[in-house]
mmCIF file of C-alpha atoms in Angstrom:
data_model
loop_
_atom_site.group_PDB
_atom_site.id
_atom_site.type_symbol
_atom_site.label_atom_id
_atom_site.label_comp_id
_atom_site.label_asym_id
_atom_site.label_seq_id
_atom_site.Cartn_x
_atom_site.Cartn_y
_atom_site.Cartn_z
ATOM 1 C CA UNK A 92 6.679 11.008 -8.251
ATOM 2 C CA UNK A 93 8.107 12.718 -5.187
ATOM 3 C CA UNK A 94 4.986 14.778 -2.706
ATOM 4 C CA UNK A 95 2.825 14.032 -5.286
ATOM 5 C CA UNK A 96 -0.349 14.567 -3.258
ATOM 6 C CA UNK A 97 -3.711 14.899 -4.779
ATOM 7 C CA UNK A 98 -5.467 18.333 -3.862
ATOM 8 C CA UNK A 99 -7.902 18.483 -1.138
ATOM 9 C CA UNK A 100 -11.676 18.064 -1.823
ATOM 10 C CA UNK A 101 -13.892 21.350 -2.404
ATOM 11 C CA UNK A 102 -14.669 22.918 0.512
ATOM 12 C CA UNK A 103 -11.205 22.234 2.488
ATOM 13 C CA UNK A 104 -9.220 25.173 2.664
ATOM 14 C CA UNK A 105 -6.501 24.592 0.516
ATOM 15 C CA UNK A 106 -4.227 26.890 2.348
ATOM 16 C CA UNK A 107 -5.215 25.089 5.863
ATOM 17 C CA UNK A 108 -1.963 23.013 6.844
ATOM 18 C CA UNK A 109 -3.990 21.035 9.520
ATOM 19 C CA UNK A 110 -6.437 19.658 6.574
ATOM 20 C CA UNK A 111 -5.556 16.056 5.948
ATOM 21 C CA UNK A 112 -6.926 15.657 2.673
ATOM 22 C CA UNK A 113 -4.423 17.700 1.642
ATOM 23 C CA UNK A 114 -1.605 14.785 2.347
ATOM 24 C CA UNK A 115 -3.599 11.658 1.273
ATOM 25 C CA UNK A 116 -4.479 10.630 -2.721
ATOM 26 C CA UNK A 117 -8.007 9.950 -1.722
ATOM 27 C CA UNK A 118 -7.803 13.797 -0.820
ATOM 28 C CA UNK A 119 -10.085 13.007 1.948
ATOM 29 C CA UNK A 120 -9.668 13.548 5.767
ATOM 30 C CA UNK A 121 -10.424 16.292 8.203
ATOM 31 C CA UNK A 122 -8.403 18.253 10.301
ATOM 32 C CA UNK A 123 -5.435 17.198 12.707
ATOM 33 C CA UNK A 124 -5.374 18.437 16.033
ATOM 34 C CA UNK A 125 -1.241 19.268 15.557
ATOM 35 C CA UNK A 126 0.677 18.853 12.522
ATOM 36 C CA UNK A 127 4.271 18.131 13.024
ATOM 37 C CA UNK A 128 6.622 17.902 9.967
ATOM 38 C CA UNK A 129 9.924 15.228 10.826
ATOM 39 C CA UNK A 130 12.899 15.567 7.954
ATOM 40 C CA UNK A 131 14.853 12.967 9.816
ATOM 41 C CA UNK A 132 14.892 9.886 11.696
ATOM 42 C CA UNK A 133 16.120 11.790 14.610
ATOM 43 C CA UNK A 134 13.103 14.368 14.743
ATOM 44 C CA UNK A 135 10.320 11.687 14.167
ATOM 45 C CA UNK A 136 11.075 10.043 17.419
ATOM 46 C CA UNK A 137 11.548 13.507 18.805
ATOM 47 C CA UNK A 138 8.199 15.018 17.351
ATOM 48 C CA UNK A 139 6.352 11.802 18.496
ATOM 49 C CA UNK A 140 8.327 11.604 22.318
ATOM 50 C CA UNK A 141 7.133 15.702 22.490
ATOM 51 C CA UNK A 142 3.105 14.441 21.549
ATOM 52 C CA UNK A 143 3.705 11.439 23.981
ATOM 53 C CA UNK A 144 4.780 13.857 26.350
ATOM 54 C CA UNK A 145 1.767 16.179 26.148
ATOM 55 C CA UNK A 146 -0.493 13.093 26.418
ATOM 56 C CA UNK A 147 -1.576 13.291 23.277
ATOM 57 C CA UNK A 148 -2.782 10.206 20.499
ATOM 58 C CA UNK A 149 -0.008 10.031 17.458
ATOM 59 C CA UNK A 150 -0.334 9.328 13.965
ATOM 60 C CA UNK A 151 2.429 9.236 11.857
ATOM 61 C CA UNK A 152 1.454 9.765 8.543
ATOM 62 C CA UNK A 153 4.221 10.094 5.145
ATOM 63 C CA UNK A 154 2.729 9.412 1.647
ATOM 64 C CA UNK A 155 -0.905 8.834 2.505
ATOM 65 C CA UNK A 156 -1.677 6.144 -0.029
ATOM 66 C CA UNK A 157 -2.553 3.270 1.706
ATOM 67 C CA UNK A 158 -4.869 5.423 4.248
ATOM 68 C CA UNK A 159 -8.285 6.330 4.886
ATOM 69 C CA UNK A 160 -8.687 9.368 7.047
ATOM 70 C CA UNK A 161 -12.428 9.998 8.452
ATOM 71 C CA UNK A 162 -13.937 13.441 7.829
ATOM 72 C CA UNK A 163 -13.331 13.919 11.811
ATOM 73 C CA UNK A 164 -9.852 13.915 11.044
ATOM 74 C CA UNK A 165 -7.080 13.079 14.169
ATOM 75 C CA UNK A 166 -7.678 14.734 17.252
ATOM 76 C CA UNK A 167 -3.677 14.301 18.155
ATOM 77 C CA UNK A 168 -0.417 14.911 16.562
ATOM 78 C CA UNK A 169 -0.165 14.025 12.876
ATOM 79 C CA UNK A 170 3.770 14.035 12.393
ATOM 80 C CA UNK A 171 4.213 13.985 8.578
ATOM 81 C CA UNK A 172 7.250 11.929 7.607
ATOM 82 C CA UNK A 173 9.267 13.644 5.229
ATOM 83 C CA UNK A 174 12.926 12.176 5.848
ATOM 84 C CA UNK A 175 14.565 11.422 2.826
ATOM 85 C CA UNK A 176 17.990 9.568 0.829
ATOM 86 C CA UNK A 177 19.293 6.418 1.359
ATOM 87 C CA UNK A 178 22.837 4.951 1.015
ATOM 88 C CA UNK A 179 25.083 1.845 1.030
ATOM 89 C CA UNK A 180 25.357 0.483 3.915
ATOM 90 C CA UNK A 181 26.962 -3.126 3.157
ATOM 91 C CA UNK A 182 28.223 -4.983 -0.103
ATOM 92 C CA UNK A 183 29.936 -8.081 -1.973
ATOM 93 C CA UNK A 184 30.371 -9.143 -5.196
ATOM 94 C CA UNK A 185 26.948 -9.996 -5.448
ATOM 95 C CA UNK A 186 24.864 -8.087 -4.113
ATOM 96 C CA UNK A 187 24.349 -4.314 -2.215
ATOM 97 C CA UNK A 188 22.557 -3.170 0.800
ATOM 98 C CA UNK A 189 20.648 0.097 0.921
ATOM 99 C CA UNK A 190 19.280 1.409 3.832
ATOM 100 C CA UNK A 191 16.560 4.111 2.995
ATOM 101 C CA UNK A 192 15.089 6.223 4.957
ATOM 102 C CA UNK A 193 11.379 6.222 5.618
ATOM 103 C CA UNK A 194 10.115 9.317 3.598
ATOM 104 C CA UNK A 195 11.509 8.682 0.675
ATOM 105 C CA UNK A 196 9.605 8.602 -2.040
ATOM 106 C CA UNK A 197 9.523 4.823 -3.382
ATOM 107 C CA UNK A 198 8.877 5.246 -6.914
ATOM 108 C CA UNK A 199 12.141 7.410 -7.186
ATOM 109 C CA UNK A 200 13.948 4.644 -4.989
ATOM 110 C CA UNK A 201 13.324 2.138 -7.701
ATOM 111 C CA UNK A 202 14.124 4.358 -10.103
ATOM 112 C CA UNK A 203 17.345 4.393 -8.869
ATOM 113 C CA UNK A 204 18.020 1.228 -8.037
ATOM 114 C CA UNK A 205 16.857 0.127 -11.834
ATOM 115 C CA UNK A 206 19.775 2.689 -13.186
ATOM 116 C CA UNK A 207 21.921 1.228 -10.509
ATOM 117 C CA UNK A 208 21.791 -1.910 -12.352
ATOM 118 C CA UNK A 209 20.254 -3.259 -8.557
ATOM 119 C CA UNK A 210 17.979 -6.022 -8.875
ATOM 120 C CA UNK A 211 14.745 -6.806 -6.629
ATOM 121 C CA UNK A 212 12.491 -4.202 -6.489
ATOM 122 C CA UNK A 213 11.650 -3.280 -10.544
ATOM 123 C CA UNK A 214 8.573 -4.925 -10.203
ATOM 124 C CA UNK A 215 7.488 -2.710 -8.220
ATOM 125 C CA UNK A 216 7.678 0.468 -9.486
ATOM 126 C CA UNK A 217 5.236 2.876 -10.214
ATOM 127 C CA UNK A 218 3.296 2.266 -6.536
ATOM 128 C CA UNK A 219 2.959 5.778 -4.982
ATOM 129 C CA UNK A 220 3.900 6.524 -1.201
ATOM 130 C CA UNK A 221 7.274 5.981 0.735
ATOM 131 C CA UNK A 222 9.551 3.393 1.255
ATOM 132 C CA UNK A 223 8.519 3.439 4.992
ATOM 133 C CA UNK A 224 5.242 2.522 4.286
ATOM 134 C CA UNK A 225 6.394 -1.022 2.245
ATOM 135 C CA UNK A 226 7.068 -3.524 5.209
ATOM 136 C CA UNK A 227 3.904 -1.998 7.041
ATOM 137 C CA UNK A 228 2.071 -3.300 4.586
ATOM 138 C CA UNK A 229 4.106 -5.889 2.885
ATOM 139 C CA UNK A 230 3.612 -4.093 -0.563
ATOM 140 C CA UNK A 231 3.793 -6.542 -3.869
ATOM 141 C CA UNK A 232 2.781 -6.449 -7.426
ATOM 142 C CA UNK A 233 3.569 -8.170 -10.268
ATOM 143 C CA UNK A 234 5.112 -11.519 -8.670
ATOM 144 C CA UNK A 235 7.334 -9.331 -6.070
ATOM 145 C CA UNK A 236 7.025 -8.303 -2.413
ATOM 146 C CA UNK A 237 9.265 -6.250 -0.168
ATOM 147 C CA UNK A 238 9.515 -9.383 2.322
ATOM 148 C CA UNK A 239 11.875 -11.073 -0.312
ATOM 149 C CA UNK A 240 14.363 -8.046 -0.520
ATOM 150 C CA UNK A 241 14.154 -6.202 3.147
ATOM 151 C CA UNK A 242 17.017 -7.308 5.671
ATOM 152 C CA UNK A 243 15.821 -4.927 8.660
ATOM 153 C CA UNK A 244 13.769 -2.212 9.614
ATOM 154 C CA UNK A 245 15.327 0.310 11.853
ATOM 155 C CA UNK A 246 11.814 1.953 14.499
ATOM 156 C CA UNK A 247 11.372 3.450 17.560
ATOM 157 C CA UNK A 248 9.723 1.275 19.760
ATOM 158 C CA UNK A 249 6.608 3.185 21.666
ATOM 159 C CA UNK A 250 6.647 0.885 24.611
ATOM 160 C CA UNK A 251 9.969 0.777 25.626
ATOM 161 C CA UNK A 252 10.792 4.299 23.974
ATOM 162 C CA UNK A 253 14.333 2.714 22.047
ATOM 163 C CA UNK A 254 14.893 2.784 18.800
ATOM 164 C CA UNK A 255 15.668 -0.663 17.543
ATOM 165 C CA UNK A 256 16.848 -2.489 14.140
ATOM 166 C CA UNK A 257 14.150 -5.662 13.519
ATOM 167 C CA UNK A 258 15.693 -8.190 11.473
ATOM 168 C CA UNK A 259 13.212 -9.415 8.167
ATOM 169 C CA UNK A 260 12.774 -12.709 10.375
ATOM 170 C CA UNK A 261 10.771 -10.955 13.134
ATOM 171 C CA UNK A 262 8.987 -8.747 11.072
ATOM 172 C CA UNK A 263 6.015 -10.939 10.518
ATOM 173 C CA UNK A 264 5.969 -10.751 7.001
ATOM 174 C CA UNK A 265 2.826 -12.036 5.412
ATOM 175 C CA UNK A 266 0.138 -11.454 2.682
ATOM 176 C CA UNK A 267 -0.152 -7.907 2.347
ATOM 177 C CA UNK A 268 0.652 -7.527 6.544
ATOM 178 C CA UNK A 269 3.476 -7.790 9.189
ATOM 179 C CA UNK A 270 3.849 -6.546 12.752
ATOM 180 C CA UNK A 271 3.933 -2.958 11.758
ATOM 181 C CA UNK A 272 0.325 -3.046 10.650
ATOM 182 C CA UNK A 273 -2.227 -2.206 12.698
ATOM 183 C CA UNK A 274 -0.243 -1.221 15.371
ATOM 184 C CA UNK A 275 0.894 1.633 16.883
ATOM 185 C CA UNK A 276 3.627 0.708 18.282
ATOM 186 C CA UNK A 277 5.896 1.120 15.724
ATOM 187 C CA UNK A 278 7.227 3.813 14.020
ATOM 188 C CA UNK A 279 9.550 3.182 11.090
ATOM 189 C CA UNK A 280 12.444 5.202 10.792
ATOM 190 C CA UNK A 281 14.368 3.372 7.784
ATOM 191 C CA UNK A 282 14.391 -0.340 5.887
ATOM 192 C CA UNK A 283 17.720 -2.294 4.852
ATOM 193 C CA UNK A 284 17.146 -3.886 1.047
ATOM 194 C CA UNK A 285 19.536 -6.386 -0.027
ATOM 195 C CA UNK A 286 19.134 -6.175 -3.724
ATOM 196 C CA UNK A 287 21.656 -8.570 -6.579
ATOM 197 C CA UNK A 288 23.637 -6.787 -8.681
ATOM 198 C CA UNK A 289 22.315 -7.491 -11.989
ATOM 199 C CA UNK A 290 20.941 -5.926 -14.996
ATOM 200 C CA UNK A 291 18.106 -8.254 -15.563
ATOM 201 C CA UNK A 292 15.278 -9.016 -13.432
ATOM 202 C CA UNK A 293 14.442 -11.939 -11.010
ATOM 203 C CA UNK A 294 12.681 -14.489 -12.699
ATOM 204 C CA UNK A 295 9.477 -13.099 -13.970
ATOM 205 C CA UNK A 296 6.830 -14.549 -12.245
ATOM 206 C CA UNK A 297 3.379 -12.762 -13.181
ATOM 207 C CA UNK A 298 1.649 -14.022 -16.259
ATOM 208 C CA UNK A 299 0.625 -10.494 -17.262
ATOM 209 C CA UNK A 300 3.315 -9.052 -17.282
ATOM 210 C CA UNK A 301 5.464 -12.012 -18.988
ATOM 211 C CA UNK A 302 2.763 -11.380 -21.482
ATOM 212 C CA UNK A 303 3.203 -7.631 -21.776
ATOM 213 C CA UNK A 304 7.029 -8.268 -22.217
ATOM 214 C CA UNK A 305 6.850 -11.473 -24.475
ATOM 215 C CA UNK A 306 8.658 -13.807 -22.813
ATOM 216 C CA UNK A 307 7.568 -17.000 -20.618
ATOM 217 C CA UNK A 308 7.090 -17.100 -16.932
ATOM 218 C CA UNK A 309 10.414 -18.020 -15.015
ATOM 219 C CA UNK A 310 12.156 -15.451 -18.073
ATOM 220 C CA UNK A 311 14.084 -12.680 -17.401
ATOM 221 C CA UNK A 312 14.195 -9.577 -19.001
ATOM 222 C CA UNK A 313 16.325 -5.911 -18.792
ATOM 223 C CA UNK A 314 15.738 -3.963 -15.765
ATOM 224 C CA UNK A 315 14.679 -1.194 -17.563
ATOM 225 C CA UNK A 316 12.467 -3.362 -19.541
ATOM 226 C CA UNK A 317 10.712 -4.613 -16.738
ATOM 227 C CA UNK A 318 10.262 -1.475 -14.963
ATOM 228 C CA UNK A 319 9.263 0.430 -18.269
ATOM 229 C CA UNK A 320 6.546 -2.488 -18.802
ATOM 230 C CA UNK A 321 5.227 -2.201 -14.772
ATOM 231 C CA UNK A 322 4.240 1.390 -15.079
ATOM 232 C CA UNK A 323 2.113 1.349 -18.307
ATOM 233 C CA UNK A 324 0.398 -1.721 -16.586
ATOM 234 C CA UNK A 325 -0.199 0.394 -13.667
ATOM 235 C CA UNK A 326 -1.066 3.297 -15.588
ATOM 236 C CA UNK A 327 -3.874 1.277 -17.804
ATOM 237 C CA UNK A 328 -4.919 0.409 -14.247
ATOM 238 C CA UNK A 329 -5.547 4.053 -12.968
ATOM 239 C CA UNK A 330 -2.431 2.689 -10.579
ATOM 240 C CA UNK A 331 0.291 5.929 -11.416
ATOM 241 C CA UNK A 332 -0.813 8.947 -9.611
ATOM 242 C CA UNK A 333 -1.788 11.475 -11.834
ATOM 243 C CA UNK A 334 -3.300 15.020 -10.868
ATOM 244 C CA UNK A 335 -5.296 15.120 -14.599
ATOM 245 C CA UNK A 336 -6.785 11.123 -14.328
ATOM 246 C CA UNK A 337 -9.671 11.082 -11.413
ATOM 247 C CA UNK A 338 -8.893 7.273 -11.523
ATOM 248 C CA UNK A 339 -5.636 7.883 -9.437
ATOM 249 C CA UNK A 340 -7.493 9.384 -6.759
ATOM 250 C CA UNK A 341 -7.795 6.122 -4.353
ATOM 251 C CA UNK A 342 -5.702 4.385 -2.221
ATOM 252 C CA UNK A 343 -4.913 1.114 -5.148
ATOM 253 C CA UNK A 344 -6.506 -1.886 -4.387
ATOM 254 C CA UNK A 345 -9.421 -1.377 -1.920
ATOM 255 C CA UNK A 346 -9.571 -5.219 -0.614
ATOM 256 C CA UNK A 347 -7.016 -7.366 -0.640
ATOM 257 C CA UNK A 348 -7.678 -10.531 -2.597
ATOM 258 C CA UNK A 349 -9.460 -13.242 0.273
ATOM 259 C CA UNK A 350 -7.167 -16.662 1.125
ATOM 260 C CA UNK A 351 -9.704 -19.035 2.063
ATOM 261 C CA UNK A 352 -9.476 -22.539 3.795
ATOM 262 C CA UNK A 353 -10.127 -25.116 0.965
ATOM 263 C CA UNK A 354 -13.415 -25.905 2.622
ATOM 264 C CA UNK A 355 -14.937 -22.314 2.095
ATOM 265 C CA UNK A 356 -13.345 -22.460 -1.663
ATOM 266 C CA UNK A 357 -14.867 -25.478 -3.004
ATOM 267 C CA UNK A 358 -18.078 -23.871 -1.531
ATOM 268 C CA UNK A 359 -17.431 -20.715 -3.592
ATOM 269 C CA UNK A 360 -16.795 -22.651 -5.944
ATOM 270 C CA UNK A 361 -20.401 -24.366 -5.502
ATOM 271 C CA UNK A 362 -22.320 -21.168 -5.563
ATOM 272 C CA UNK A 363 -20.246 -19.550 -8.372
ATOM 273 C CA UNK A 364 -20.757 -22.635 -10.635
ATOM 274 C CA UNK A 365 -22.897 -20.744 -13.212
ATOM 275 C CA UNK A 366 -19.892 -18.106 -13.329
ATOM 276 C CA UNK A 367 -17.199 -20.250 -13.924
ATOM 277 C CA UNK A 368 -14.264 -21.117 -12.149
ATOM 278 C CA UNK A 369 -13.006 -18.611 -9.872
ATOM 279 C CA UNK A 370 -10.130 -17.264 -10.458
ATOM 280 C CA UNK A 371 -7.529 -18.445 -7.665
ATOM 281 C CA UNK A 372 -4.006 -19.158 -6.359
ATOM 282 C CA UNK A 373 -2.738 -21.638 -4.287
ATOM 283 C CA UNK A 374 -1.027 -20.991 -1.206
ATOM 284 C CA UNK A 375 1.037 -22.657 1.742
ATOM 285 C CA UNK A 376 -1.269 -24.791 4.153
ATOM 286 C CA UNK A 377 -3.632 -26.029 1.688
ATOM 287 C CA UNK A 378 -5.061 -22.536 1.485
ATOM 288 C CA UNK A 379 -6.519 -21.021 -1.529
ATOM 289 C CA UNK A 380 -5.814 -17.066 -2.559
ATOM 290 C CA UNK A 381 -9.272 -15.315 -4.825
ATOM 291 C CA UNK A 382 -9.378 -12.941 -7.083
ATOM 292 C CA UNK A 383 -11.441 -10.012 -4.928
ATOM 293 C CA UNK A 384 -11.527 -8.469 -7.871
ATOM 294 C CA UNK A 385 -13.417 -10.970 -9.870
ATOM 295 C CA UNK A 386 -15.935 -11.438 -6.703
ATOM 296 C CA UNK A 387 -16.437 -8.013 -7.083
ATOM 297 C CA UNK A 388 -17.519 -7.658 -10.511
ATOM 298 C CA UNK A 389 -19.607 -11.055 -10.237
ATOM 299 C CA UNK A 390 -21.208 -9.282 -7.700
ATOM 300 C CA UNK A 391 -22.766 -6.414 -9.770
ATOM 301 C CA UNK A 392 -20.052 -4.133 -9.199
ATOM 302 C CA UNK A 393 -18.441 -3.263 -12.655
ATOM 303 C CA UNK A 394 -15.908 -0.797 -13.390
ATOM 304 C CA UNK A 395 -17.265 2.996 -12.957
ATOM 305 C CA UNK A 396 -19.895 1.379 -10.544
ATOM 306 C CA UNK A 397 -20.925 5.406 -8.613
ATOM 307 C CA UNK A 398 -21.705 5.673 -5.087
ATOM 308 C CA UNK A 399 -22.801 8.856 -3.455
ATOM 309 C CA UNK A 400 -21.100 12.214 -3.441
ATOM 310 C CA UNK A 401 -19.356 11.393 -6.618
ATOM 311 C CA UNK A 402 -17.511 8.307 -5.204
ATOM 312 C CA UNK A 403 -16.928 5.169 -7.898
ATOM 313 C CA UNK A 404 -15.005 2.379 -8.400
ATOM 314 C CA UNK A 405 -12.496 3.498 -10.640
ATOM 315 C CA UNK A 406 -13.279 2.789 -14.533
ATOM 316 C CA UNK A 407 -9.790 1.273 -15.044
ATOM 317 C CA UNK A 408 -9.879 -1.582 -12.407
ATOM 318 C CA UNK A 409 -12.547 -2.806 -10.015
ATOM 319 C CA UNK A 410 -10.359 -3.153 -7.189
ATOM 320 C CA UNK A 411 -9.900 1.063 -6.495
ATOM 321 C CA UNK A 412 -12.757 2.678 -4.867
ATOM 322 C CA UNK A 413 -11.945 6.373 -6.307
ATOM 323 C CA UNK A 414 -12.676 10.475 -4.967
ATOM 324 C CA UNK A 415 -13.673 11.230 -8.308
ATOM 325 C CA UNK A 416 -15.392 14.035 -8.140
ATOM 326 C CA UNK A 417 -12.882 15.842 -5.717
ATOM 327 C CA UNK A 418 -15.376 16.930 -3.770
ATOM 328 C CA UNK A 419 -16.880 13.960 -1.432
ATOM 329 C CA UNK A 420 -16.699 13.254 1.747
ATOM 330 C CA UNK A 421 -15.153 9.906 3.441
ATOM 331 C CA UNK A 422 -18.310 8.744 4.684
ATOM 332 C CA UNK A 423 -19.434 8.498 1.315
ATOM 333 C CA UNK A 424 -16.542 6.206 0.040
ATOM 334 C CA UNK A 425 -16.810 4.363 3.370
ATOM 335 C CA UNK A 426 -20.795 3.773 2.411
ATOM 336 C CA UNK A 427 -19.495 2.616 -0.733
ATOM 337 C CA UNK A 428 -16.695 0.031 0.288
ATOM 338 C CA UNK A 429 -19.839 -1.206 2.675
ATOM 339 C CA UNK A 430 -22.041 -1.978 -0.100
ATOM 340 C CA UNK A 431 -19.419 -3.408 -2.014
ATOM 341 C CA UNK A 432 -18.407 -5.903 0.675
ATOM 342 C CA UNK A 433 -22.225 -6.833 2.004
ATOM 343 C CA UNK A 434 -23.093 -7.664 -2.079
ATOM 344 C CA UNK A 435 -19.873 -9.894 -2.412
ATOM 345 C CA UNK A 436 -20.832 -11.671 1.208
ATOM 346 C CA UNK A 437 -24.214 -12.175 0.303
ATOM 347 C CA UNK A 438 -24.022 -13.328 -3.285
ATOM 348 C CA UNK A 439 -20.630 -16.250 -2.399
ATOM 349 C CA UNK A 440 -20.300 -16.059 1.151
ATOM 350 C CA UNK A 441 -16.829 -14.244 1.464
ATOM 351 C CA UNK A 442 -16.156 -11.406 3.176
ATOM 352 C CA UNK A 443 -13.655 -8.704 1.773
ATOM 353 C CA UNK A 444 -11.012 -6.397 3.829
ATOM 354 C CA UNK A 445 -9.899 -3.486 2.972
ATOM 355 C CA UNK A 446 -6.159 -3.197 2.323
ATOM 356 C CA UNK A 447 -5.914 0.506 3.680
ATOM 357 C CA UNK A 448 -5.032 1.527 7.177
ATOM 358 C CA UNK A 449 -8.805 3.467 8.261
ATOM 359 C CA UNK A 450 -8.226 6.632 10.489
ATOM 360 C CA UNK A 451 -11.359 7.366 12.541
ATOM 361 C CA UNK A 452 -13.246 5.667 10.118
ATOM 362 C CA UNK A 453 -14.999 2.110 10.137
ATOM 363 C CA UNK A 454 -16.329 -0.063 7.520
#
């Protein structure tokens, strides 16, 4: 899946390097103000001191899956991350280190790692973007998260201007966030992965996909097994990019699935009571993980559910709000995650966020 990039919505000049759609699998965004291209570590601090220098706003931007650009596009610098490899950097009998660099593609990391006969990441193949994007956002599926498996992430530190190695401890790691989120101050440059030399996976722990595979939660199974069984998942999911499937065109899940206080829970539960029980996972502090997915669909919004322009929520899974038609604009997905997140609020009281990092764009 390396640059796989969806093309840019009718209308765009295609041939216009500034045009953000053309960089983001929403294929929405407008124009940058400066569009910088960084093949190593070395030239994404030195392509975001330069912008700094000039006084101008930065935003550092490598597989554009997990973003929402506005139709205003970036007035600043957009340096496109596009450093690749990754190599060895410590090992025992056990297990192996990898530090990767920050453009490279993650699907083909796990890949690799999988034929390595490395386990700790096979779970997660199939997402689309770059393995500098995965402690930004904490990135999981399928009963693993990169918090479990990352060591340190090596970024250059805007406010002091160093580059510095953050060990996994201070990285904030937490549902779907960490410090890197939602802040500029970081830029990632690379991320350690300690990974076990094995060739089976951790203990499976999604019911799904022990189901898919046929064996028990707590099993494990061949590497290639598990990773072979992730990405037709995905796929059923509209979750593999794929230029031909207008499904792929989103950014994945939408909202990320609401952890409540028990109170507000057992008072979902009280106004979902003719639906059933909501379905739900317990988590540390007497907290209470929902399905957003299920609110969503409870909430009138069904698969293929169209919103202006052309805009839907995908017909594979409720959770992707999708560019189908190639040609909208982000306002008109934006209007879309809106009504999508007032009708779940007003019919159980629970307010959704999105999961995507919004670019001059608000919902």
């Amino acid at each position: 899946m390396s640059d796989v990039y969806a093309e840019p919505a009718t209308g765009v000049d295609p041939t216009d390097p500034v045009t953000l759609a053309r960089y983001t699998t929403l294929c929405l965004g407008g124009p940058a103000g400066r569009l910088e291209t960084a093949t190593s570590a070395e030239e994404i601090v030195q392509k975001v001191q330069e912008a700094e220098t000039r006084e101008e706003a930065v935003f550092v931007l490598a597989g554009g899956s997990n973003v929402v650009i506005g139709d205003q596009g970036f007035p600043g610098t957009v340096v496109l991350i596009r450093s690749r490899g990754y190599r060895v950097v410590a090992e025992d009998a056990d297990t192996v280190t990898v530090r990767v660099e920050a453009g490279e593609p993650w699907d083909d990391l796990v890949a690799a790692t999988v034929a390595q006969g490395w386990s700790g990441l096979e779970c997660l193949s199939g997402i689309p973007g770059s393995a500098g994007a995965t402690p930004i956002q904490n990135v999981g599926a399928y009963g693993q998260e990169v918090a479990e498996t990352i060591t340190a992430v090596a970024a250059y530190d805007r406010t002091h201007r160093e580059v510095v190695r953050i060990a996994a401890a201070d990285c904030g790691f937490a549902y779907r966030s960490s410090i890197f989120k939602y802040s500029d101050r970081w830029v990632v440059l690379s991320v350690d992965f300690r990974l076990t030399r094995s060739p089976v996976s951790g203990p499976v722990r999604y019911a799904e996909l022990g189901r898919a595979l046929g064996v028990e939660v707590g099993d494990r199974v061949p590497l290639a097994a598990a990773r072979a069984t992730v990405l037709r998942l995905r796929a059923g999911k509209g979750m593999v990019l794929d230029a031909d499937d207008p499904d792929t065109w989103s950014v994945g899940s939408f909202f990320t699935n609401p952890v409540l206080e028990r109170s507000a829970y057992e008072l979902l539960r009280e106004r979902s009571a003719d639906l059933g029980e909501p379905p739900s996972w317990p988590c540390p502090g007497d907290l209470v993980k929902v399905s957003a997915a299920w609110l969503i669909d409870k909430s009138g919004f069904s698969k293929g559910y169209a919103g202006p322009e052309g805009v839907a929520i995908s017909s594979k899974h409720t959770l992707a709000l999708t560019n189908r038609s190639g040609t909208a604009h982000a306002a008109a997905l934006i209007a879309l995650a809106r009504e999508i997140r007032d009708g779940v609020h007003d019919r159980f009281g629970v307010t959704l966020h999105p999961e995507p990092v919004l670019i001059n764009c608000v919902i």
